[in-house]
Coordinates of C-alpha atoms and ligand atoms in Angstrom, one line a residue:
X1346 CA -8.6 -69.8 26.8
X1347 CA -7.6 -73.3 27.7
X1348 CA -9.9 -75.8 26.3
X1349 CA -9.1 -79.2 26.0
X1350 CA -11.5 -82.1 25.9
X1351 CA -10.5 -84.6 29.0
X1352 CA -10.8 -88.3 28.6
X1353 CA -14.1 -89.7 29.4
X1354 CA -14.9 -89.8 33.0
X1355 CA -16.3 -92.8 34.7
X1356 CA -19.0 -92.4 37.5
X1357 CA -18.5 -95.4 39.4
X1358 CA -22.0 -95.5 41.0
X1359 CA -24.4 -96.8 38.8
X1360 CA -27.7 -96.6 41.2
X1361 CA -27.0 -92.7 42.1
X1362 CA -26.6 -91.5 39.0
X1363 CA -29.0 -94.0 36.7
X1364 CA -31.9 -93.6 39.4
X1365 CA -32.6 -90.4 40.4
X1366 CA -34.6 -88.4 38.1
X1367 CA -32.1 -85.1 38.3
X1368 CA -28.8 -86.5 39.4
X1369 CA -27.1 -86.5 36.2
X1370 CA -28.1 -83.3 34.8
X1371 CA -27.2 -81.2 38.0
X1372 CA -23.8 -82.6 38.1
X1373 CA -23.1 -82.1 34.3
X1374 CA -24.4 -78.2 35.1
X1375 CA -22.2 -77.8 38.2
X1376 CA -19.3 -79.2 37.0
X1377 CA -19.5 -76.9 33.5
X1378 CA -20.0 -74.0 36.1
X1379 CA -16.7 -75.2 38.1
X1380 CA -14.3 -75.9 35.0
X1381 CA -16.1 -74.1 32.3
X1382 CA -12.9 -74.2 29.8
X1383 CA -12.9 -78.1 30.0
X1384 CA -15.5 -80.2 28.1
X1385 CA -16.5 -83.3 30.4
X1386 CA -18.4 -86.0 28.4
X1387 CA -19.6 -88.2 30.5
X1388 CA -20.4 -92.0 30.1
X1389 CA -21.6 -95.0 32.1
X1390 CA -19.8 -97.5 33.2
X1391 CA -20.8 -101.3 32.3
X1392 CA -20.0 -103.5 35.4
X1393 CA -17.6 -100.7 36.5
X1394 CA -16.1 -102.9 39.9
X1395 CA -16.0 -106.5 37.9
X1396 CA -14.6 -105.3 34.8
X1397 CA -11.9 -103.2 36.7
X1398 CA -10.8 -105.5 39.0
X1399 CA -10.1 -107.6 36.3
X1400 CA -8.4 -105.5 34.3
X1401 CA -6.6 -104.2 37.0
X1402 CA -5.1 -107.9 37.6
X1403 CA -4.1 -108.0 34.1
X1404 CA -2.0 -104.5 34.7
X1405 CA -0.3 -106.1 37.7
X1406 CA -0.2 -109.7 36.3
X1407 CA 1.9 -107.9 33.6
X1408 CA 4.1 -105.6 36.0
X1409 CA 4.7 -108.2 38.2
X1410 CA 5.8 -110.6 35.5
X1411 CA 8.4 -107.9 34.2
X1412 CA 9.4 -107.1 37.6
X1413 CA 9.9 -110.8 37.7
X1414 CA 11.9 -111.1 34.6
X1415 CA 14.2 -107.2 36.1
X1416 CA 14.7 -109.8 39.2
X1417 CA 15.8 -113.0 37.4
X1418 CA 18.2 -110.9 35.1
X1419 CA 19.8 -109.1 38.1
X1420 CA 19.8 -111.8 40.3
X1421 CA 23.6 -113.1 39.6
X1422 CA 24.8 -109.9 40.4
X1423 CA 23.8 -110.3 44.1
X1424 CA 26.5 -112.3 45.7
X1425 CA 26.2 -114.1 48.7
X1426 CA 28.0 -114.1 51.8
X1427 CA 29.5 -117.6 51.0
X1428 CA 30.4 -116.7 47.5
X1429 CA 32.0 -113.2 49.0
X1430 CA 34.3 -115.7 51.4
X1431 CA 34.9 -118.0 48.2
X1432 CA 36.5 -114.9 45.9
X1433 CA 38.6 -114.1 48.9
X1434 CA 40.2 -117.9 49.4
X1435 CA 40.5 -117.9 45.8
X1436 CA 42.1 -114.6 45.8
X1437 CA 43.9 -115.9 48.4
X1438 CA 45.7 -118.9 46.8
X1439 CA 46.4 -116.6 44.0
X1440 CA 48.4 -114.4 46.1
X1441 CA 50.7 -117.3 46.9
X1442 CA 50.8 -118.6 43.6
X1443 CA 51.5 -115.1 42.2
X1444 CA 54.7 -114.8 44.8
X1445 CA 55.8 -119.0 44.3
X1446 CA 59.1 -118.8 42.0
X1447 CA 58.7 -120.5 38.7
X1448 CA 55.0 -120.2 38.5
X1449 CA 54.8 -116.0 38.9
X1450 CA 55.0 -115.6 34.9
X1451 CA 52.1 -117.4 33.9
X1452 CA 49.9 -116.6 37.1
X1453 CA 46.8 -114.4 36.8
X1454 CA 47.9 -112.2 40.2
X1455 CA 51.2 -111.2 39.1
X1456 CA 52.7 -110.1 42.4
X1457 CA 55.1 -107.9 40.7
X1458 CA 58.2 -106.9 43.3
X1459 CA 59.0 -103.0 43.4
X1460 CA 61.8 -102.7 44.9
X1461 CA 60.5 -100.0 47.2
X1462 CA 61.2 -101.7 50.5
X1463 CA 61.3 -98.9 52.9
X1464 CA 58.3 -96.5 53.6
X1465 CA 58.6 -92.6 53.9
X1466 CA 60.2 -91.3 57.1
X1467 CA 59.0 -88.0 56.9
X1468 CA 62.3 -86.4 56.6
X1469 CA 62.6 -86.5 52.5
X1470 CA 63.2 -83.4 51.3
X1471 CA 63.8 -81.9 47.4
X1472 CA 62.8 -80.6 44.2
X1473 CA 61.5 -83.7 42.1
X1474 CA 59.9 -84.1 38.5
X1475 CA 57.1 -86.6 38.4
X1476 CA 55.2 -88.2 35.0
X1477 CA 51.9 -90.0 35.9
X1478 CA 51.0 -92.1 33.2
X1479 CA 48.2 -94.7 32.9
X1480 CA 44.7 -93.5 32.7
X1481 CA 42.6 -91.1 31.5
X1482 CA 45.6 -88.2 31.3
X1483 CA 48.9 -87.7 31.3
X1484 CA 50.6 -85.7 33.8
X1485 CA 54.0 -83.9 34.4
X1486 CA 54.6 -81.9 37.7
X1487 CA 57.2 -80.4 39.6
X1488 CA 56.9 -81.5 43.1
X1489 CA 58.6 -79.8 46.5
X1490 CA 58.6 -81.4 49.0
X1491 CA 60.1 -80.0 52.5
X1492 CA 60.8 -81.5 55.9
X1493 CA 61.5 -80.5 59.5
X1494 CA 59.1 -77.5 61.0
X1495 CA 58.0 -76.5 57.4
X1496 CA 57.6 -80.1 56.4
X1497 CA 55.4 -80.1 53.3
X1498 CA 55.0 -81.3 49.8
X1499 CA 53.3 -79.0 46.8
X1500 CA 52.8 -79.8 43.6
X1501 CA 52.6 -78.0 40.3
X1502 CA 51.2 -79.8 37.6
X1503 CA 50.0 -79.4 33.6
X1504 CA 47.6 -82.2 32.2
X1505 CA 47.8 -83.2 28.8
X1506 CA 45.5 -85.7 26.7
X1507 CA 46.6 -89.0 25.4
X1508 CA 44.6 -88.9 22.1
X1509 CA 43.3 -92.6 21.1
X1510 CA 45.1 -92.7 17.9
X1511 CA 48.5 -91.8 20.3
X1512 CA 47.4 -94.8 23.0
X1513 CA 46.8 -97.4 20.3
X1514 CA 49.4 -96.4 17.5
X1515 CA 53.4 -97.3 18.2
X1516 CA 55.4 -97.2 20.9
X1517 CA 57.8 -94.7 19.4
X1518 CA 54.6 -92.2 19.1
X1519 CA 53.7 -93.0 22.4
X1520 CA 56.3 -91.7 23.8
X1521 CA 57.3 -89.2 21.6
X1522 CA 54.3 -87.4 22.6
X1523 CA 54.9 -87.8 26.0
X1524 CA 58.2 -86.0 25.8
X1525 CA 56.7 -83.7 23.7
X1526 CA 54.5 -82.7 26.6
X1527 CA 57.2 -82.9 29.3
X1528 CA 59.3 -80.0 26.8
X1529 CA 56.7 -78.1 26.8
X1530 CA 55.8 -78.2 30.5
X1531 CA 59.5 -77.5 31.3
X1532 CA 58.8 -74.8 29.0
X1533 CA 56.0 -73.2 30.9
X1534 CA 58.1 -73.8 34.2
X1535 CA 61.1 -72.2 32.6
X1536 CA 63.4 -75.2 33.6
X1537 CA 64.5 -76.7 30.7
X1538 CA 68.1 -76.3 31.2
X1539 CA 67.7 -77.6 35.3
X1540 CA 68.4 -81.3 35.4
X1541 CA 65.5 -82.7 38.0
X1542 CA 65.7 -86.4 39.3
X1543 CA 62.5 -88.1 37.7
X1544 CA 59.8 -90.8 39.1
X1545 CA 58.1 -92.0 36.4
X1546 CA 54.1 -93.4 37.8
X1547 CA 53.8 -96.0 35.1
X1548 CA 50.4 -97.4 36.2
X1549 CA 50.8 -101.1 34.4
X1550 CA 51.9 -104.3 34.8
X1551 CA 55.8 -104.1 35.1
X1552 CA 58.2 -106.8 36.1
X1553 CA 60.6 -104.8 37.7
X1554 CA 64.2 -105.5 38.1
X1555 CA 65.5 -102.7 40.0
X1556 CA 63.6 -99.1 41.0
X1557 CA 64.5 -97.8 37.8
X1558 CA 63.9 -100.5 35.8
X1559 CA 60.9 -102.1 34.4
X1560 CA 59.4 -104.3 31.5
X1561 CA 56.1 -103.6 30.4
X1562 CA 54.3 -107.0 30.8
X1563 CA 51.1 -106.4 28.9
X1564 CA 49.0 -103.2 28.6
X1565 CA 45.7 -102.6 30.1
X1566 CA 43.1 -99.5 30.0
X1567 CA 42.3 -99.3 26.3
X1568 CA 46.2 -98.5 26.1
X1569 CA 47.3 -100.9 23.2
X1570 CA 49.9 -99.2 21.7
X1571 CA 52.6 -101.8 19.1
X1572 CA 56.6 -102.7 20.5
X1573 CA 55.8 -101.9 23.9
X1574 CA 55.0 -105.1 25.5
X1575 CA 58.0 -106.9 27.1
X1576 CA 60.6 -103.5 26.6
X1577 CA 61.7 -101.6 29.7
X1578 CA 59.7 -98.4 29.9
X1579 CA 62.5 -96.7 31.5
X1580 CA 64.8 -97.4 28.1
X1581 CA 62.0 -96.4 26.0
X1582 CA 61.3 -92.9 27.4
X1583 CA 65.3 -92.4 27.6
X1584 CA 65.2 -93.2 23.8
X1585 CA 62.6 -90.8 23.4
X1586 CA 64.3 -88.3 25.2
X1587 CA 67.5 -88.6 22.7
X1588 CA 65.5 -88.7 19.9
X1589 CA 63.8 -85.5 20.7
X1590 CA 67.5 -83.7 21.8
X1591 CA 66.5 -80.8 23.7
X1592 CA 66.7 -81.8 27.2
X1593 CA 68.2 -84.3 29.4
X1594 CA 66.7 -86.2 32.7
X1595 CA 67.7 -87.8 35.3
X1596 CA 64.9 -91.0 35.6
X1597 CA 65.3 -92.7 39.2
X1598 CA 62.3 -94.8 39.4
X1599 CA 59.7 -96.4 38.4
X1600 CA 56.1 -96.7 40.2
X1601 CA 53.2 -97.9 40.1
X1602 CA 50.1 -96.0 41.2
X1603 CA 49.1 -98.2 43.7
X1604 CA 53.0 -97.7 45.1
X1605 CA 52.6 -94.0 44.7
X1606 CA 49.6 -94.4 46.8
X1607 CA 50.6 -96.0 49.6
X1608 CA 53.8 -94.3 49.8
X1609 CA 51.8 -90.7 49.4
X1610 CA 49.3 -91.9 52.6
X1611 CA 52.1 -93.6 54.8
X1612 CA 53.9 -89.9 54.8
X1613 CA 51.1 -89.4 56.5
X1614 CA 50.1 -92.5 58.6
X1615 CA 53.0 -94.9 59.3
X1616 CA 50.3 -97.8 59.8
X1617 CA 49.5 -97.4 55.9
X1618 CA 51.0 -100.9 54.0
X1619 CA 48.6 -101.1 51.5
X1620 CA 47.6 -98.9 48.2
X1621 CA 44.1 -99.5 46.3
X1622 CA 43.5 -98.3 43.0
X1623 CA 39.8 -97.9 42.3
X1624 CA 39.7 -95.8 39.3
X1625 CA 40.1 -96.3 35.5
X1626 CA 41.5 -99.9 36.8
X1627 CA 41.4 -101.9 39.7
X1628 CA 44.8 -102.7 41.2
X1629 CA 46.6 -103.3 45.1
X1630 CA 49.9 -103.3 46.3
X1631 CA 51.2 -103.9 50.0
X1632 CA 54.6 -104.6 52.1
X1633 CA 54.8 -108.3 51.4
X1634 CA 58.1 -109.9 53.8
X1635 CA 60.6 -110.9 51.7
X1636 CA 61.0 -114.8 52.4
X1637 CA 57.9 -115.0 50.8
X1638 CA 58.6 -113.8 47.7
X1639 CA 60.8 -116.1 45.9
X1640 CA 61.4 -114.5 43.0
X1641 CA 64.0 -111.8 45.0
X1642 CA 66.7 -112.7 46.8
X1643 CA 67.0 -112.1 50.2
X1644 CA 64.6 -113.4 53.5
X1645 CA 65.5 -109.7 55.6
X1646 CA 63.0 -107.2 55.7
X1647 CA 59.8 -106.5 53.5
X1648 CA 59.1 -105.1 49.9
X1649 CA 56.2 -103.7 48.3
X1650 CA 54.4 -105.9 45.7
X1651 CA 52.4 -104.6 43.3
X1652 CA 49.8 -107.5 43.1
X1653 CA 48.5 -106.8 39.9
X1654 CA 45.0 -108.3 41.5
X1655 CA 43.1 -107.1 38.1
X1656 CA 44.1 -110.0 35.9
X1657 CA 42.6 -112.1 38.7
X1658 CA 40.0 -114.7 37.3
X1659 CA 42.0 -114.8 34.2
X1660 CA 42.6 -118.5 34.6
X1661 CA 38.5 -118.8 34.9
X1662 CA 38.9 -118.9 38.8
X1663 CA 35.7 -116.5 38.2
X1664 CA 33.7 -118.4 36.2
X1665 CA 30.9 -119.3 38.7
X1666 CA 30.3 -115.6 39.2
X1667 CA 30.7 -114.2 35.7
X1668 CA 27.5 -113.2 33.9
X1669 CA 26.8 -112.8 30.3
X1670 CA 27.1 -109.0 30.4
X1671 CA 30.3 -109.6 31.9
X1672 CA 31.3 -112.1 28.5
X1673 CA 29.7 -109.1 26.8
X1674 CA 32.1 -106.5 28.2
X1675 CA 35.2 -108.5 28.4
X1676 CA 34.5 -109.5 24.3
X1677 CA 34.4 -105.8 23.3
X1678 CA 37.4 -105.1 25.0
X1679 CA 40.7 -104.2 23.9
X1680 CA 42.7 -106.9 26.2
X1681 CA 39.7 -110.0 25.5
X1682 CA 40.1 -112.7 28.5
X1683 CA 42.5 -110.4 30.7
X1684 CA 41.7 -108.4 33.3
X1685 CA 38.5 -109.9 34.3
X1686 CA 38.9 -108.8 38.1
X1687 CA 39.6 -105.1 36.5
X1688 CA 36.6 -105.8 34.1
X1689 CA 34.5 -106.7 36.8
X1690 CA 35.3 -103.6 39.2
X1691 CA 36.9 -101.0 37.8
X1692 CA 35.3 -97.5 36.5
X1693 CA 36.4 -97.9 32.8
X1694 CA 34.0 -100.6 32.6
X1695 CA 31.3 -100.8 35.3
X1696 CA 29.3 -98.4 33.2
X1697 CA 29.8 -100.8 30.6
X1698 CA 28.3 -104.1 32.1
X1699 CA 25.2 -101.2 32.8
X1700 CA 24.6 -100.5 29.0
X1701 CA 25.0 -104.4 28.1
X1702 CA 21.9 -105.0 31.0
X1703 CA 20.2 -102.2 29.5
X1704 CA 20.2 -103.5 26.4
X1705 CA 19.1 -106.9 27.5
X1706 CA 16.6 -105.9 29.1
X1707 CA 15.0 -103.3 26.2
X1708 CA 15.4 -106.2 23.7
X1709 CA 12.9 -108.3 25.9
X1710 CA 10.6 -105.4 26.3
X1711 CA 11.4 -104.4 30.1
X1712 CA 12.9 -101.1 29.6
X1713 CA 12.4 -98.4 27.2
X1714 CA 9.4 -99.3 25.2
X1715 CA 11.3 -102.3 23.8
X1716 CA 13.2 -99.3 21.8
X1717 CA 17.2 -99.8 21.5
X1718 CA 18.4 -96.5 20.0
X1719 CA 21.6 -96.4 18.1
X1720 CA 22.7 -94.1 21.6
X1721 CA 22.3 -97.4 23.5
X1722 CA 24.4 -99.2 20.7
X1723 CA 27.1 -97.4 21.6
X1724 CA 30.4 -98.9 23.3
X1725 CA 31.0 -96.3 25.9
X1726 CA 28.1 -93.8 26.1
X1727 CA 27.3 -95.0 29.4
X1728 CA 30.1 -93.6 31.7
X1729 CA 30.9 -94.9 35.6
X1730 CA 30.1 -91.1 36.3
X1731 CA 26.7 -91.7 35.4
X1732 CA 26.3 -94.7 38.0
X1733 CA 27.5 -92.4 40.8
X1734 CA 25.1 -89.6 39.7
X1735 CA 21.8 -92.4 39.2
X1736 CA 22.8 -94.0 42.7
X1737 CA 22.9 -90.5 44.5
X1738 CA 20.4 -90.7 47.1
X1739 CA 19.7 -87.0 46.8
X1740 CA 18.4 -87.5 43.4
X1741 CA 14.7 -87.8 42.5
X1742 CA 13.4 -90.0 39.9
X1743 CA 13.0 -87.0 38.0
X1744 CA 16.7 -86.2 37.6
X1745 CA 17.2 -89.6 36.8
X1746 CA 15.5 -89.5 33.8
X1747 CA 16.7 -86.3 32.6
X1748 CA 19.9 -88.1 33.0
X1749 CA 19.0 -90.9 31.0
X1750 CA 17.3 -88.4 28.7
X1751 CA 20.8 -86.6 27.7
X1752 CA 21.8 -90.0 27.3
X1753 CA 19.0 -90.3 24.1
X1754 CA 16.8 -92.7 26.0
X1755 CA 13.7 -91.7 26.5
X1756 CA 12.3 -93.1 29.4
X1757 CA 9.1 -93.6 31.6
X1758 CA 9.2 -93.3 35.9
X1759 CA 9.4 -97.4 36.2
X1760 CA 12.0 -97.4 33.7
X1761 CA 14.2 -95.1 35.6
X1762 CA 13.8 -97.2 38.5
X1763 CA 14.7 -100.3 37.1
X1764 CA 17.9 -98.5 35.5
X1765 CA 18.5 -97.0 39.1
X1766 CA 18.3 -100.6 40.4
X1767 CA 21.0 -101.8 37.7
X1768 CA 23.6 -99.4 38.7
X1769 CA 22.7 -100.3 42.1
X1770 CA 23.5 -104.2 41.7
X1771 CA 26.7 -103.6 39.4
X1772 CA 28.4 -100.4 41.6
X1773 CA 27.5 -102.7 44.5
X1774 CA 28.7 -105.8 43.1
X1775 CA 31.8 -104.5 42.0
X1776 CA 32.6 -102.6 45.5
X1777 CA 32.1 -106.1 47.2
X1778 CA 34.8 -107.9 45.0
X1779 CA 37.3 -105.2 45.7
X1780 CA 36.4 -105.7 49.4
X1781 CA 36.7 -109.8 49.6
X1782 CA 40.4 -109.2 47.7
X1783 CA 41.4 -106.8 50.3
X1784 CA 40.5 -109.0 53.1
X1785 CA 42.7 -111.9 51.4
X1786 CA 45.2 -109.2 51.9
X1787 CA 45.0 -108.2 55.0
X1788 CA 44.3 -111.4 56.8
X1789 CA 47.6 -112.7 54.7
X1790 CA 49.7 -109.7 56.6
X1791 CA 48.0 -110.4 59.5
X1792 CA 49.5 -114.1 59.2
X1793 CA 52.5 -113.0 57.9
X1794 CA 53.2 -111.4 61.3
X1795 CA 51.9 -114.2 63.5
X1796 CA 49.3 -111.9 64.9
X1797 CA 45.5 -112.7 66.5
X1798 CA 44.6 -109.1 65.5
X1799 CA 45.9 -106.7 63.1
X1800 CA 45.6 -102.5 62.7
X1801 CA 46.1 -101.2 59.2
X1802 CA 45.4 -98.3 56.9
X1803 CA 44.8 -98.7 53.1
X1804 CA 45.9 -95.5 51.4
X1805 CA 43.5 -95.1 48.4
X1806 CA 43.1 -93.2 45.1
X1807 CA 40.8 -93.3 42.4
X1808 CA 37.8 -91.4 41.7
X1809 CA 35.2 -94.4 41.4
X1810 CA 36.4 -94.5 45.3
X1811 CA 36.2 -90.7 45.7
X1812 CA 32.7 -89.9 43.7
X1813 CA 30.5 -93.2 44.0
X1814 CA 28.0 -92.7 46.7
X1815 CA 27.9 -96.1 47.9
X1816 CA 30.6 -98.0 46.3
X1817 CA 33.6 -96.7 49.7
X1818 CA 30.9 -97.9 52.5
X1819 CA 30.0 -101.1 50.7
X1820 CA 33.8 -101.9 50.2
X1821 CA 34.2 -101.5 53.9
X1822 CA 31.7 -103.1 54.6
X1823 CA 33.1 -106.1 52.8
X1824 CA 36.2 -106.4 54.4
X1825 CA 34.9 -106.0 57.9
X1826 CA 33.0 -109.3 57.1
X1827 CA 35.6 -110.9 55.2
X1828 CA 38.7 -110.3 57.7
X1829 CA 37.1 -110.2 61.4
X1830 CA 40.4 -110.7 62.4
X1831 CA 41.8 -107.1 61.2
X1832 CA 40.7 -103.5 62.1
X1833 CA 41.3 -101.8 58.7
X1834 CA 41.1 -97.9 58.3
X1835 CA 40.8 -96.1 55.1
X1836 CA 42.6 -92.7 54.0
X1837 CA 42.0 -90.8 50.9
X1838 CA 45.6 -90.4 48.7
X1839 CA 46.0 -86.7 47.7
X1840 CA 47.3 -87.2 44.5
X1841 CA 49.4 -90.6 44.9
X1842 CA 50.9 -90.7 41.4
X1843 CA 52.7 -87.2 41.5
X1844 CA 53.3 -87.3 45.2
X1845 CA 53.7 -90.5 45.7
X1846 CA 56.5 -90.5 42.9
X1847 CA 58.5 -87.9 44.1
X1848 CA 58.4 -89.5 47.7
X1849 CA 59.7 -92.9 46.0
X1850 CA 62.5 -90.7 43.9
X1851 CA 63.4 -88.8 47.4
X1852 CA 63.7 -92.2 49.5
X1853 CA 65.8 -93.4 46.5
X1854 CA 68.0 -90.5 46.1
X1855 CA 68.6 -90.3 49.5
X1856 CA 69.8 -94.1 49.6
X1857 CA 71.7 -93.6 46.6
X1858 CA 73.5 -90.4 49.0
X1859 CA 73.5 -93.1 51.6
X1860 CA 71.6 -90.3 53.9
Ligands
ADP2650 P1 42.9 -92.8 36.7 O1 42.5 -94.1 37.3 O2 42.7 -92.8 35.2 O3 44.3 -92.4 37.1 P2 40.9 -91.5 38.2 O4 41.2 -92.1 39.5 O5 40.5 -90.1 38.2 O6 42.0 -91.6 37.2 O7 39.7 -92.4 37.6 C1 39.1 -92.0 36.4 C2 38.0 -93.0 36.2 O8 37.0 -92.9 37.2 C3 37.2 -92.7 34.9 O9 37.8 -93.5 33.9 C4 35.8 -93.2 35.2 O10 35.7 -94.5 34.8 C5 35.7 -93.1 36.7 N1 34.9 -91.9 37.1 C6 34.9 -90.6 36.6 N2 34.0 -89.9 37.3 C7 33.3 -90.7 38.1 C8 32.3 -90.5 39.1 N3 31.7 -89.4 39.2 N4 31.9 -91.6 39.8 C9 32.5 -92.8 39.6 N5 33.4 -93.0 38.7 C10 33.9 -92.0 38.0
MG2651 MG1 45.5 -92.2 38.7

C-alpha cells in the first residue's frame, strides 16, 4: 500500500473549523475514510489571508524581478524597424564599395565576380562529376542531366566526413583526402578509367579570375587548414590529383554554393537572379550588370557576384547592434573579427550565441538553479538543430525540457520557457538580418534596371532555411518591409551544390563547344 505522509494542509477558515464544537474531528474522520493510505496532519493557520498575501508578493516580487532581468538581457536582440532599415543602407553602401575597383580587396562585402554570366537555358544536357565542398560534408556525385521531352537532371552521390584534424591540418592533407574520397567513389561507380568534366562547389571566399580558376581568399566554417589561403583551389586539387596518380580529371569550374543555387532554381524559374545560403554560413550571390563592377572588364551584359555578405560588419559597421554574446561567439571562433554577419546569422553559430545567453543568465541565478554544468561549458553542445526543435510550435513544454535534459541541464517548467524565449529572439534576430541584406539586394537590381517595381525569385539552400520553423517566414517577412518596391518569391534549391555545379560545368562546356 501507498502511504505517504502529505505536507501539512492549511484550513483557510479559522471561524468554521476553531468554533464549532465537532467540525474538526468529523473532517479528520471523513477524510481518513476517503484517502485512508495517506496521513493528513492537519494544522492551523496563523493570519492565513495576511500572511499569504504577503508572501505571495514576495513570490512574485522575485519572479517579476527575474523576468525583469530575462527582459533586459534579451532586449538587444529585438531590433527595431529603424535599425532593420539601418543594416540594409549599410549593407547597401557595402555592396557598392565591395564592387568600386581599388577598394574591393580590403572591403568587408567582397563582391567576388564568377564569371558565370549566362543563366541555364534548359537545354544543357551531359554526364558531369561534381565535388561540393564547404560545410559539414564533403560530397562527390555523378550528375545526368538530360534535355528536350526527357529533360531531367539525377544525381548519384556518396558523402564522406571531413575529420577536424583533416579541416584544420595542411593543405596538402586536405586535399589529399579529398581525392582520396573521389578514388574511391569512382571506385564504387566503376568509372575510374572515364574522364568526366568536373565542377568543383567550393563554398568560400574566392577571387575568381576565370570559371576555372580561383584563389582562396581566407577560410571560413571552422575550416582552417595551413598554405591554403591566397593559392588557386583549382591548382591545388590538380596537384593532389598527380600526387595521388591513379586518375585523371577534367576540372571546368569553379562555384560557389550560392552560384550553384541560383543556377540549380533558375533551371527551373527563369525569374531566379539571386542564391541565399542559410546553412552552416550565411552567404548571397545575384546577376550584378557589368558596368558596375569595376573590377572586370567589359560594360555588356550581367555576371553573377558572389557577395560574400558574411564578412559584413567586419569593418564594425555592426557595432551598434552587436551584443556581448555576440563578442563571446566571435572570440571563440576560429576566424576572430571576421565573418560577423555569418556569426550573427548563420546555423554554425546561432546555437552558439544561445549557450553564451544561457550561461549569462545561470551565472546571475535566472536559469537552472544558478547551476552551470561542465555540459553548458561546452563550445558546441548546443546545436542550431536544437533551436528549430525548442521553437517548434508543436512542442510542449514538456518536450522542451527533455530536450534540454539530454543536453545535461536539468531544468524546471519557467526555465524551459525562458530558454524557449532565447532561441526565439536569436533564430528570429538572425532571420531578420538575412532579410534587411536581401532587400539591399533586391532594391539595388531593381535600380539597376530603372524599374518602379521589380518581380524576382531567390533560389535558396541550407537547412537552417529548410528546418527552422520560423526563421523562412520571418525572413520574408523582412524583406517585404525592407523593399516595398519588389515582389520577391522564394524557391527551395534541390541540392544546389551538386546540381547546380554540373549546370555551371554544362553552360561552360557547351560555350567552350561554342553550342
Ligand atoms: P552546409 O551549409 O554545411 O552545406 P546545410 O545546408 O545542411 O549544409 O547546413 C548545415 C547546418 O545547418 C548545420 O551546420 C547546422 O548548423 C544547421 N542545422 C542542422 N540541422 C538543423 C535544423 N534542424 N534546424 C536548423 N538548423 C539546422
Ligand atoms: Mg551546402
Amino acid at each position: 500500500m501507498l502511504t505517504e505522509v502529505i505536507p501539512p494542509l492549511t484550513v483557510r477558515s479559522p471561524a468554521a473549523h476553531t468554533d464549532h464544537p465537532r467540525y474538526a474531528k468529523r473532517l479528520h474522520k471523513v477524510v481518513r475514510r476517503l484517502v485512508p493510505e495517506c496521513h493528513v496532519r492537519f494544522v492551523l493557520s496563523e493570519s492565513g489571508s495576511s500572511k499569504g498575501a504577503a508572501m505571495v508578493t514576495a513570490v512574485a516580487g522575485r519572479l517579476h524581478s527575474q523576468r525583469l532581468q530575462v527582459c533586459h538581457t534579451l532586449a538587444p536582440f529585438s531590433l527595431s524597424p529603424g535599425q532593420l532599415q539601418q543594416v540594409r543602407d549599410r549593407m547597401r553602401v557595402d555592396l557598392e564599395r565591395g564592387l568600386r575597383k581599388g577598394t574591393h580587396t580590403g572591403t568587408p562585402v567582397k563582391m567576388l565576380p564568377s564569371f558565370v554570366c549566362t543563366l541555364p537555358s534548359g537545354n544543357e544536357w551531359g554526364k558531369y562529376l561534381a565535388l561540393d565542398l564547404g560545410g559539414t560534408n564533403f560530397r562527390v556525385m555523378v550528375v545526368k542531366i538530360r534535355s528536350g521531352l526527357r529533360r531531367s537532371v539525377r544525381i548519384y552521390n556518396k558523402i564522406y566526413a571531413i575529420p577536424l584534424e583533416i579541416m584544420q591540418g595542411t593543405g596538402e592533407e586536405l586535399f589529399d583526402h579529398i581525392v582520396q574520397c573521389i578514388a574511391d567513389f569512382l571506385d564504387y561507380m566503376g568509372m575510374k578509367n572515364t574522364r568526366l568534366p568536373l565542377g568543383f562547389t567550393f563554398s568560400f571566399p574566392c577571387r575568381q579570375t576565370g570559371i576555372d580558376k580561383g584563389a582562396l581568399v581566407s577560410w571560413t566554417k571552422g575550416f582552417k587548414a595551413t598554405d591554403c589561403e591566397g593559392h588557386d583551389v583549382v591548382d591545388m586539387l590538380r596537384e593532389a590529383i598527380k600526387r595521388k596518380n591513379e586518375f585523371d580529371l577534367d576540372i571546368v569550374a569553379v562555384v560557389n554554393d550560392t552560384v550553384g543555387t541560383m543556377m540549380t532554381c533558375a533551371y527551373e524559374d527563369p525569374k531566379c537572379e539571386i542564391g541565399l545560403i542559410a546553412g552552416t554560413g550565411s552567404n548571397v550571390c545575384y546577376m550584378e550588370e557589368m558596368r558596375n563592377i569595376k573590377c572586370m572588364e567589359g560594360n555588356e551584359g550581367r555576371m553573377c557576384v558572389n557577395t560574400e555578405w558574411g564578412g559584413f560588419g567586419d569593418d564594425g559597421a555592426l557595432e551598434d547592434i552587436c551584443t556581448k554574446f555576440d563578442q563571446e561567439v566571435d572570440e571563440g571562433s576560429l576566424n576572430m573579427g571576421k565573418q560577423r554577419f555569418e556569426k550573427m546569422t548563420s546555423g554554425m553559430y546561432l546555437g552558439e550565441i544561445v549557450r553564451q545567453i544561457l550561461i549569462d543568465l545561470t551565472s546571475r541565478g535566472l536559469l537552472f538553479r544558478g547551476r552551470i554544468t561542465e555540459r553548458l561549458k561546452t563550445p558546441g553542445i548546443f546545436e542550431t538543430r536544437f533551436l528549430s526543435q525548442i521553437e517548434s510550435d508543436r512542442l510542449a513544454l514538456l518536450q522542451v525540457r527533455a530536450i534540454l535534459q539530454q543536453l545535461g541541464l536539468d531544468s524546471t517548467c519557467d526555465d524551459s520557457i525562458i530558454v524557449k524565449e532565447v532561441c526565439g529572439v536569436v533564430s528570429r534576430r538572425a532571420a531578420q538580418l538575412c532579410g534587411a541584406g536581401l532587400a539591399a539586394i533586391v532594391d539595388k537590381i531593381r535600380e539597376n534596371r530603372g524599374l518602379d517595381h521589380l518581380d524576382i525569385t531567390v533560389g535558396v539552400d541550407g537547412t537552417l532555411y529548410k528546418l527552422h520553423p520560423h526563421f523562412s517566414t520571418i525572413l520574408k517577412e523582412t524583406v517585404k518591409a525592407l523593399a516595398p518596391l519588389c515582389d520577391v518569391t522564394f524557391i527551395l534549391s534541390e541540392d544546389g551544390s551538386g546540381k547546380g555545379a554540373a549546370l555551371i560545368t554544362a553552360v561552360a562546356c557547351s560555350l567552350c563547344r561554342g553550342v
